[in-house]
Short mmCIF file of C-alpha atoms in Angstrom, two decimals:
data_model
loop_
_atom_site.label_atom_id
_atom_site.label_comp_id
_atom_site.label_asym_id
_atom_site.label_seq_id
_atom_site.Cartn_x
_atom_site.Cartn_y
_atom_site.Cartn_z
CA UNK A 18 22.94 -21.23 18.42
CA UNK A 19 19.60 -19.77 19.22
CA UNK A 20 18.58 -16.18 17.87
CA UNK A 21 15.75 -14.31 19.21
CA UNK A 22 14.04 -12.58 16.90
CA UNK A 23 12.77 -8.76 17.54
CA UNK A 24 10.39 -6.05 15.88
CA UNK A 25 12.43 -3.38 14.27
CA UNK A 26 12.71 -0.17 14.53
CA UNK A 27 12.79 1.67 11.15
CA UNK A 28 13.43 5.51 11.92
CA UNK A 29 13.82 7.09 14.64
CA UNK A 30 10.54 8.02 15.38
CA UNK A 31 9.46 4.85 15.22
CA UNK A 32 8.40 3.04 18.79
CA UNK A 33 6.27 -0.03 17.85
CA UNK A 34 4.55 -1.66 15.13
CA UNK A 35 1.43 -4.01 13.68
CA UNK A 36 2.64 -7.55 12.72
CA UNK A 37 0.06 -8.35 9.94
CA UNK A 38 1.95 -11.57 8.53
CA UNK A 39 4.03 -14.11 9.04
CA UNK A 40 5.66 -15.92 6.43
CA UNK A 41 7.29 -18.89 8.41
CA UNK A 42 5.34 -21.12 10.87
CA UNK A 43 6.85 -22.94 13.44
CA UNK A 44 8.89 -25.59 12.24
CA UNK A 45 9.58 -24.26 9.10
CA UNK A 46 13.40 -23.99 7.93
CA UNK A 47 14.58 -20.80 6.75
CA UNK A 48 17.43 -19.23 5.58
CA UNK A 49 19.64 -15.99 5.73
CA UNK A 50 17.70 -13.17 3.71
CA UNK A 51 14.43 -15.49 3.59
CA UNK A 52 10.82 -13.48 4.16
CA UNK A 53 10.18 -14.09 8.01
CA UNK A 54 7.10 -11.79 8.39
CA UNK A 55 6.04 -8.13 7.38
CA UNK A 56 5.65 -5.14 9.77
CA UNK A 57 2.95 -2.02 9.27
CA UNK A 58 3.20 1.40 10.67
CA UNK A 59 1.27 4.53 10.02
CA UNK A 60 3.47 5.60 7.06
CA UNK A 61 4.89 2.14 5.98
CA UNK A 62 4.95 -1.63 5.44
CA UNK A 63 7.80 -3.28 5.36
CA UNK A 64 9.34 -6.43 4.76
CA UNK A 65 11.49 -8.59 7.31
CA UNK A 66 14.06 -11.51 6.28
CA UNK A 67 16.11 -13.38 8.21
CA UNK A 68 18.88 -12.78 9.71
CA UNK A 69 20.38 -16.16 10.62
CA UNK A 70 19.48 -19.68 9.20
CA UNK A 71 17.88 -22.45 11.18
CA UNK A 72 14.10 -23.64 11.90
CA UNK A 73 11.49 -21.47 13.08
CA UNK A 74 10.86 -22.49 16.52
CA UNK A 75 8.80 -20.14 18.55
CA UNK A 76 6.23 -17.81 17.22
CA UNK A 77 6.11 -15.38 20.19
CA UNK A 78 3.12 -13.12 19.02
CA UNK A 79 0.24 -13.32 16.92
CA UNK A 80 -0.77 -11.87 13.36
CA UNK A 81 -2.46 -8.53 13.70
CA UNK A 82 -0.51 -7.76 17.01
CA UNK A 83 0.96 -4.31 17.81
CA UNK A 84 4.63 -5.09 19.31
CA UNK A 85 7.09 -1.98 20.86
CA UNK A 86 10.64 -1.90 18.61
CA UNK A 87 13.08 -3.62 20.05
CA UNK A 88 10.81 -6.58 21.58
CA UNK A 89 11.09 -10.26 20.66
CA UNK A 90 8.72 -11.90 18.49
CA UNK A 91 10.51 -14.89 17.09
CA UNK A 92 12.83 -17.71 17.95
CA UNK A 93 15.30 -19.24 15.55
CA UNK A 94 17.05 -22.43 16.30
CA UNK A 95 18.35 -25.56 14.98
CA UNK A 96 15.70 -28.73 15.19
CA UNK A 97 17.14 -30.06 18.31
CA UNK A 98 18.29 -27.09 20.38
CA UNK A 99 17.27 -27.28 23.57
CA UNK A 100 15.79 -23.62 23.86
CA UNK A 101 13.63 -23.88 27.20
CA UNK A 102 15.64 -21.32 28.83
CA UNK A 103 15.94 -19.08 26.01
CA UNK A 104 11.80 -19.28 26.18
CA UNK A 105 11.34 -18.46 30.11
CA UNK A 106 13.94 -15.09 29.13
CA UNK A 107 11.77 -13.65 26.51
CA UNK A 108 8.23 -14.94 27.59
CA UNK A 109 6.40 -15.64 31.08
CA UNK A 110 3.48 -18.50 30.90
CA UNK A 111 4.77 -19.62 27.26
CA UNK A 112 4.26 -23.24 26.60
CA UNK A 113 7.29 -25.04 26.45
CA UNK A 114 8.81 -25.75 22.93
CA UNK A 115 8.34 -29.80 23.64
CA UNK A 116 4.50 -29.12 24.87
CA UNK A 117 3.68 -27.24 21.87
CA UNK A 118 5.08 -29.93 19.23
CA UNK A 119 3.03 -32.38 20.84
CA UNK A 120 -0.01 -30.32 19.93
CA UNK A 121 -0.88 -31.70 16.61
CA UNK A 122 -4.16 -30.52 15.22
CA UNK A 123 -7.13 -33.20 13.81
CA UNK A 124 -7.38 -33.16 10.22
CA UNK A 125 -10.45 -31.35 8.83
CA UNK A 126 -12.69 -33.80 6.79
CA UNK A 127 -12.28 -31.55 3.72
CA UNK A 128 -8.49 -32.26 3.68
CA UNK A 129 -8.88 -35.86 4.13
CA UNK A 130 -11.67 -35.99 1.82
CA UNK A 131 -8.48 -34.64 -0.65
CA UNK A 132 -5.49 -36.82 0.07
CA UNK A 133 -7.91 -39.46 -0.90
CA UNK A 134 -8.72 -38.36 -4.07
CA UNK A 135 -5.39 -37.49 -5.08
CA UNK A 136 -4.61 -40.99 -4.03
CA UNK A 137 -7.63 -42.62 -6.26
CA UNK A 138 -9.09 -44.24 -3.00
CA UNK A 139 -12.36 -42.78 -1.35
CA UNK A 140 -13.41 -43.85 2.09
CA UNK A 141 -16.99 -44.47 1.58
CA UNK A 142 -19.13 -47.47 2.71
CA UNK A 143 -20.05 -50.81 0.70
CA UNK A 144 -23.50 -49.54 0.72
CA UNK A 145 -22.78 -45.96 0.19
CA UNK A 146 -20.86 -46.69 -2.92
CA UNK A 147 -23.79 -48.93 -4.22
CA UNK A 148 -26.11 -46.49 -3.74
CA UNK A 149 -24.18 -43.82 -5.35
CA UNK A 150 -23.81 -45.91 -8.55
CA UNK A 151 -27.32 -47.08 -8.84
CA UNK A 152 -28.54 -43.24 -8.94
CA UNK A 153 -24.99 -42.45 -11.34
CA UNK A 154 -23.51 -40.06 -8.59
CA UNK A 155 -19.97 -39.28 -9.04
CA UNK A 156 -19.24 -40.27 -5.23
CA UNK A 157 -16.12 -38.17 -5.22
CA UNK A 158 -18.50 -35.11 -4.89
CA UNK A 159 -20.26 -36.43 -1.79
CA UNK A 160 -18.97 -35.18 1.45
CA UNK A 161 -18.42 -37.60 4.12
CA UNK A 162 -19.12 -37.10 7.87
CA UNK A 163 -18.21 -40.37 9.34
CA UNK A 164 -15.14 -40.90 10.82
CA UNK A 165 -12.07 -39.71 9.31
CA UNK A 166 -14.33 -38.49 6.53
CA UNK A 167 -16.41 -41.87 5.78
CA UNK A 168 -19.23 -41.50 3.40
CA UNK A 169 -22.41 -42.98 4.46
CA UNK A 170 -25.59 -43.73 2.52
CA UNK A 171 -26.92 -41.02 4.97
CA UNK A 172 -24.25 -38.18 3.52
CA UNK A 173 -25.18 -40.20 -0.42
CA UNK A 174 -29.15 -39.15 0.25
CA UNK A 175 -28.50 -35.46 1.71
CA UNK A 176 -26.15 -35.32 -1.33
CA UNK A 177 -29.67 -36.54 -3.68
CA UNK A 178 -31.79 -34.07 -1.92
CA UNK A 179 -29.69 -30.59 -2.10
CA UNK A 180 -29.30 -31.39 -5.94
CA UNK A 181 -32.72 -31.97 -6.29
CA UNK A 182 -33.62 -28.20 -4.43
CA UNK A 183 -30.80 -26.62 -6.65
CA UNK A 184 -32.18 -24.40 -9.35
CA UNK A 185 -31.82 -24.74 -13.02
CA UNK A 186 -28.39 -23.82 -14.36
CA UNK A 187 -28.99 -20.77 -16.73
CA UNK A 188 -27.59 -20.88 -19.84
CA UNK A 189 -25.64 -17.58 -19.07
CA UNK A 190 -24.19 -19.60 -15.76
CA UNK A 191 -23.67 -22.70 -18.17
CA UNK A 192 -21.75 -20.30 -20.20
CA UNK A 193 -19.66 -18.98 -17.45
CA UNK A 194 -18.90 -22.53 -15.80
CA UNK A 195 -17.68 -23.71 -18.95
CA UNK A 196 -14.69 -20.78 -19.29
CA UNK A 197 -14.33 -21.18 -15.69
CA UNK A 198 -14.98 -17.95 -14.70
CA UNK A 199 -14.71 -17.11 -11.11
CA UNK A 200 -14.86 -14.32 -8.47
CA UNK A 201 -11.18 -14.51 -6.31
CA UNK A 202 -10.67 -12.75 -2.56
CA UNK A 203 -7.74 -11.84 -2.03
CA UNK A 204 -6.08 -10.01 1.20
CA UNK A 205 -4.70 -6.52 1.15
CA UNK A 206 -1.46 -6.03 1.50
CA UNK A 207 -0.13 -4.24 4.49
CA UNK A 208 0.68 -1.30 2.23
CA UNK A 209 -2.45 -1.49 0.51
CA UNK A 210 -4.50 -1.53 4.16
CA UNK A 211 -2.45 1.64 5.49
CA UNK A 212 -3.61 3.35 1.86
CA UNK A 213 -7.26 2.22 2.39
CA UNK A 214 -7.35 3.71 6.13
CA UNK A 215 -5.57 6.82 5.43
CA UNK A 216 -8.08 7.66 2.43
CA UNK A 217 -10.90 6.99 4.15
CA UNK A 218 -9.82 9.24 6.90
CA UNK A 219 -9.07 11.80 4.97
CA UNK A 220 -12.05 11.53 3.22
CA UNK A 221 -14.36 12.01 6.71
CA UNK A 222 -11.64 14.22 8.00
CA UNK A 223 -11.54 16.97 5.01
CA UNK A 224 -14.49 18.79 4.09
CA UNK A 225 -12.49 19.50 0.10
CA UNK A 226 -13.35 21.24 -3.20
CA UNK A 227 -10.90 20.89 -5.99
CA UNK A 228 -9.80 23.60 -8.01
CA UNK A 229 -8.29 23.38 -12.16
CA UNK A 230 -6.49 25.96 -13.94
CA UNK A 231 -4.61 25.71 -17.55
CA UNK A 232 -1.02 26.44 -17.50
CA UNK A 233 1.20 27.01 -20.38
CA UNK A 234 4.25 25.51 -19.69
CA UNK A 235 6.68 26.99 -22.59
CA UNK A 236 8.50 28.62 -20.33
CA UNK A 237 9.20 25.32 -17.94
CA UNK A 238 10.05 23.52 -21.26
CA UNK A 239 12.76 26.45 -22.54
CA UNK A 240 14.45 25.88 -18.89
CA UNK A 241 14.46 22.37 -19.05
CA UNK A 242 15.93 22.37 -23.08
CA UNK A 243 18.48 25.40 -21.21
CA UNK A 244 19.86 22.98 -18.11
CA UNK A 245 19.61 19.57 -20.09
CA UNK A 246 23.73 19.59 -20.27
CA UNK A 247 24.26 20.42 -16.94
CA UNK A 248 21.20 18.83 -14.77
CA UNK A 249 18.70 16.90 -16.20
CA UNK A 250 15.24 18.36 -14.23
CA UNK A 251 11.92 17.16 -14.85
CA UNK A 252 8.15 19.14 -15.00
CA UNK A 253 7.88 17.78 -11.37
CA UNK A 254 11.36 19.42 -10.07
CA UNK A 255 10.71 22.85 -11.35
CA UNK A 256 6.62 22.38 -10.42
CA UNK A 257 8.26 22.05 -6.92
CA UNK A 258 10.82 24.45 -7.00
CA UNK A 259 8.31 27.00 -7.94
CA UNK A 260 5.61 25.70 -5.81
CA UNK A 261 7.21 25.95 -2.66
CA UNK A 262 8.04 29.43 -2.79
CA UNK A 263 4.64 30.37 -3.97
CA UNK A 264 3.50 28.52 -0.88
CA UNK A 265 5.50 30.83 1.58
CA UNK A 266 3.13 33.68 0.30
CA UNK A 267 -0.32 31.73 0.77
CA UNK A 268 0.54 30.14 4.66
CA UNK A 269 -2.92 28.60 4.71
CA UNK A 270 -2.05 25.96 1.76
CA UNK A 271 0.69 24.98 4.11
CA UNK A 272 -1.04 24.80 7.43
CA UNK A 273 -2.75 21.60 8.65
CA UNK A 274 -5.70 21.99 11.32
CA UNK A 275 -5.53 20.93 15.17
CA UNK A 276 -8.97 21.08 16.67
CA UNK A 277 -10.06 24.98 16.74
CA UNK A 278 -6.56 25.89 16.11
CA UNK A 279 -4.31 26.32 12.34
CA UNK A 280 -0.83 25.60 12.41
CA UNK A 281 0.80 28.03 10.37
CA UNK A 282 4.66 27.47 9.12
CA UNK A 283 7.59 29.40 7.52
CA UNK A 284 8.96 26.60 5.75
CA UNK A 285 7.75 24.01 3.42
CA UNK A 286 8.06 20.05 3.72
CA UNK A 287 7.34 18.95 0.05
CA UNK A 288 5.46 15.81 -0.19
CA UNK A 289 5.94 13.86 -3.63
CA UNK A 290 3.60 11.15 -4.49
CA UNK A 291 5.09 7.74 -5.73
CA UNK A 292 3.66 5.19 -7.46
CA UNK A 293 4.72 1.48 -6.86
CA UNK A 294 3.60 -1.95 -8.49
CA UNK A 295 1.46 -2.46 -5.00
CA UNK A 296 0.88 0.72 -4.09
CA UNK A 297 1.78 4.74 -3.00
CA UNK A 298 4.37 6.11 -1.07
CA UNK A 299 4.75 9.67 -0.33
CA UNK A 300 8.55 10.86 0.56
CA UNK A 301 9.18 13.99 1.71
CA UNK A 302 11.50 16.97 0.90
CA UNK A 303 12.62 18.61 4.16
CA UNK A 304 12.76 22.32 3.89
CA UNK A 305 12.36 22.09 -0.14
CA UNK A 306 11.74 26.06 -0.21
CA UNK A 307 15.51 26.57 0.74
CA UNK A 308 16.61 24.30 -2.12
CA UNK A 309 18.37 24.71 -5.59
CA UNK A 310 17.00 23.10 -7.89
CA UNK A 311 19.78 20.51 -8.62
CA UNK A 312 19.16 19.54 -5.01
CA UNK A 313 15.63 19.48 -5.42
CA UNK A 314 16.19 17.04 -8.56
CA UNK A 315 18.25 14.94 -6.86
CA UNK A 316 16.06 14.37 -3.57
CA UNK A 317 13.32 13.70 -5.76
CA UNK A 318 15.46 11.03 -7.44
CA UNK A 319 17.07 9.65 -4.56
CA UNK A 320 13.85 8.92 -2.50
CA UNK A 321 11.80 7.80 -5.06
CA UNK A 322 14.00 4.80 -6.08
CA UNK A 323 14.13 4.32 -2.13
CA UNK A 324 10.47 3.99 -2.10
CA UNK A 325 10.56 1.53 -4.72
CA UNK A 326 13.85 -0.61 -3.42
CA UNK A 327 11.96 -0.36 -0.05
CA UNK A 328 14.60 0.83 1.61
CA UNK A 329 13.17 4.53 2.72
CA UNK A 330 12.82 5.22 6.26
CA UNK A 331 10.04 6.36 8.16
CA UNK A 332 11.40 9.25 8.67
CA UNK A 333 11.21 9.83 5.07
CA UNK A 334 7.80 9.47 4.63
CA UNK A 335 6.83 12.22 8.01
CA UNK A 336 6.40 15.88 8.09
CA UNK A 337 5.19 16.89 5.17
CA UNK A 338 3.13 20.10 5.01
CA UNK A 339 2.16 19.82 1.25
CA UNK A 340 1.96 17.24 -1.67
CA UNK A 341 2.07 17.22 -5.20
CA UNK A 342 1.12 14.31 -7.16
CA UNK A 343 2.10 14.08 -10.92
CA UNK A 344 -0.08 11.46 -13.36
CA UNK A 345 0.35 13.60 -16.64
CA UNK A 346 2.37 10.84 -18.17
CA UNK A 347 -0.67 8.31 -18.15
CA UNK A 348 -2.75 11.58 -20.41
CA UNK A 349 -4.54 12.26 -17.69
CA UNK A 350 -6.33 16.14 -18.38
CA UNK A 351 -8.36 16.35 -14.23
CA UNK A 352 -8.25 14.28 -11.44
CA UNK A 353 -9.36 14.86 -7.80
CA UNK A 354 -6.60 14.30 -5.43
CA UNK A 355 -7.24 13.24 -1.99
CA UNK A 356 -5.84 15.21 0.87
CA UNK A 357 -2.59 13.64 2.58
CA UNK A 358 -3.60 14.04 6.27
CA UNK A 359 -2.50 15.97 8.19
CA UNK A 360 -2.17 18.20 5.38
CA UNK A 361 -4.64 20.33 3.75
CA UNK A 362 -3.91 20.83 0.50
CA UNK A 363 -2.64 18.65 -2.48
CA UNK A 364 -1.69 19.84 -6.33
CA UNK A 365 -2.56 17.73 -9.06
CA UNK A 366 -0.30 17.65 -11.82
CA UNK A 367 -1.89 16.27 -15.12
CA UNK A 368 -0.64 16.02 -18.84
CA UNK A 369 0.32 18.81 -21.42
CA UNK A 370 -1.75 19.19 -23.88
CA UNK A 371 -1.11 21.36 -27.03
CA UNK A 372 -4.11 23.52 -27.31
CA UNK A 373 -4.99 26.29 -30.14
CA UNK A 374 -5.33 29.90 -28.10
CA UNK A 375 -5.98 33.78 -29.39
CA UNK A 376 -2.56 35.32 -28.28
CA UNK A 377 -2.49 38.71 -29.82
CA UNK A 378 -5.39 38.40 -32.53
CA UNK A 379 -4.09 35.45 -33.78
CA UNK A 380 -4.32 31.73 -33.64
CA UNK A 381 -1.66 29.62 -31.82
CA UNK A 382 -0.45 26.61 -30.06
CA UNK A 383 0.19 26.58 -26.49
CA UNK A 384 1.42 23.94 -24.63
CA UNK A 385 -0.78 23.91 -21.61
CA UNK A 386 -0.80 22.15 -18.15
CA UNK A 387 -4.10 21.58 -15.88
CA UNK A 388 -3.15 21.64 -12.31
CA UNK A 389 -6.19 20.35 -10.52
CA UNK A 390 -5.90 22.01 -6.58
CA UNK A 391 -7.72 19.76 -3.63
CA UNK A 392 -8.23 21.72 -0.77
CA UNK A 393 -9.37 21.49 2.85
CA UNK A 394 -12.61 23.99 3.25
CA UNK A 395 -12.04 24.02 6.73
CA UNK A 396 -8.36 26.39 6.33
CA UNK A 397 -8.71 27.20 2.98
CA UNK A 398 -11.35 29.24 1.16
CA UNK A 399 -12.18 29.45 -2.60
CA UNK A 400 -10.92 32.92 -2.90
CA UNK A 401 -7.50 31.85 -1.01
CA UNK A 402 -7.53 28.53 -3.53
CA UNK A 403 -7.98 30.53 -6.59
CA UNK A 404 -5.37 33.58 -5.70
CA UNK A 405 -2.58 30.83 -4.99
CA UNK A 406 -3.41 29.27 -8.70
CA UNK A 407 -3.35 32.70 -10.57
CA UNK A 408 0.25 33.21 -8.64
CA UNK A 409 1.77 29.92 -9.42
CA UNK A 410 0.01 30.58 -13.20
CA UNK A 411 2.45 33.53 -12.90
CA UNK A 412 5.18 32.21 -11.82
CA UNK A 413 5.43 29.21 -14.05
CA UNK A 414 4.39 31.33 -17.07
CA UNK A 415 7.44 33.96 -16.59
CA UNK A 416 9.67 32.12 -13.84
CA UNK A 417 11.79 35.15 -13.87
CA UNK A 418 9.68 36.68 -11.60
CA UNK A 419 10.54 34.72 -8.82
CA UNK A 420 14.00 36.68 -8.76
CA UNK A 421 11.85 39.82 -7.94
#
């Protein structure tokens, strides 16, 4: 029976998205739980299979077109459904299904031109081929423009006069012919074009300056060795425990800016950047200042194997009013984050380093943290930057003092 296929919605907020692929063309044959084509919103690119089996019948909408949730965009049907009626439903002024499979599109000379080498034969004239021999031309190379890709002695003397213009091959371009090496283009993925647009905004958006500070973290480590039998936490769980109650005391990390006005908020929405084999996702912790830590752990768990099974909602990814982004465990010492807009600040979280420091007169080895700080100029000034460091410096030095 005939299926129509229709954009969906991933979260509630959710009311339309960019096709940027299909997978299937018409007439292909696919199957339950097969790729069918791959949807883009502002926060997310996602994957779409199948839902029933049959052959791709109808593409109703183009690559690169922005379709409202709910709307058809496909039809799925067996080979010799009769689906004309289906077609005038979903789509005014579409061809019919017969008048489109009559359609069949010439073949370019360049794929010709292929089939008959693969096949050993090449379509070339008697005098052509002579030609080509007498001045030792491999006639394989020569492209034809007569019909159905014919070569003439015409295309055999334009062939004899570009390689004459050519340049000599330098031996550095001899070199690289003979390991084949070669440039590739390859298209973006729709999760790596979302990344691409939102940095670039944020980069013309955010007027930034990025702020480091050392941290010694023995104190983090002592409550992570303390907890280990009853939850295991991570750097990044108590980094966000701790930041987002040091954020309720400097508003104007946790602001974002609307034209000539800051909106300023009693709550935090913890952003926490994830790293995936194509690209970044960024889920968010609602209300992560009125969380234990357990809960905080296990959010930041939960969503970030979402993000990677690509099963998180959009709805998961929105509202966040602050991010941190943790790349110690690839050594990195300072990095400049870029601002996740609408936000306007970001922490970096780099690697621990043990370092030699004068504690008392003496010599001694502290593990210490650098926390690299992007902020947005336009909220946030260097002295309000630098007073929200020393406090979280505080705080994650003697975490007791959060009790205070």
């Amino acid at each position: 029976m005939a299926k129509v296929v229709i954009m969906p919605k991933f979260g509630m907020t959710m009311t339309e998205g960019t096709l940027t692929t299909w997978d299937k063309k018409e007439g292909d044959k696919i199957e339950v739980g097969e790729l069918l084509f791959q949807v883009e919103t502002d926060k997310l690119s996602n994957d779409v299979e199948a839902c029933d089996a049959g052959i791709v019948r109808k593409l109703l909408v183009k690559e690169g077109d922005i379709i409202e949730c709910l709307k058809p965009v496909a039809i799925i049907a067996g080979a010799d459904e009769d689906i004309s009626s289906l077609l005038n439903e979903v789509s005014e002024g579409i061809e019919s299904e017969e008048q489109s499979n009559i359609k069949v599109p010439e073949k370019k000379i360049e794929e010709i031109k292929s089939e008959n080498i693969k096949s050993g034969r090449v379509k070339a004239s008697p005098l052509a081929k002579k030609m080509a021999l007498k001045k030792n031309i491999d006639i394989t190379l020569v492209e034809g423009t007569g019909p159905q890709g014919r070569i003439t002695t015409e295309d055999v003397e334009k062939y004899i006069e570009n390689s004459k213009n050519k340049p000599e091959v330098s031996p550095v371009a001899s070199k690289a012919l003979e390991n084949n090496y070669a440039e590739k283009r390859v298209p973006m993925s729709g999760m790596r074009k979302v990344i691409s647009a939102r940095m670039l905004e944020s980069c013309a958006t955010s007027p930034t300056v990025t702020f480091n500070i050392k941290i010694d973290t023995t104190s983090l480590k002592k409550i992570r060795n303390a907890l280990k039998d009853v939850c295991k936490v991570t750097y990044t769980d108590l980094i966000v425990k701790i930041v987002s109650k040091v954020l309720l005391q400097y508003p104007l990390l946790n602001c974002s800016v609307d034209g000539n006005e800051l909106i300023l908020r009693n709550f935090v929405n913890m952003g926490i950047a994830v790293a995936l084999d194509d690209g970044l996702m960024v889920p968010v912790i609602k209300y992560a200042n009125e969380k234990g830590l357990e809960e905080i752990s296990r959010s930041i768990k939960e969503l970030a194997q979402k993000a990677k099974d690509k099963t998180i909602s959009v709805d998961e990814l929105k509202g966040g009013t602050f991010t941190i982004t943790n790349i110690g465990m690839y050594g990195i010492e300072s990095f400049s984050p870029i601002i996740n807009q609408p936000e306007v600040a970001i922490l970096g979280v780099n690697k621990i380093t043990e370092t030699p420091v004068v504690e008392n007169g003496e010599i001694v080895i502290k593990p210490l943290m650098n926390f690299s700080l992007t902020a947005d100029h336009r909220a946030v000034d260097g002295s309000v930057a630098a007073e929200f460091l020393a406090k979280l410096k505080v705080y994650i030095e003697k975490p007791e003092m959060l009790f205070l």
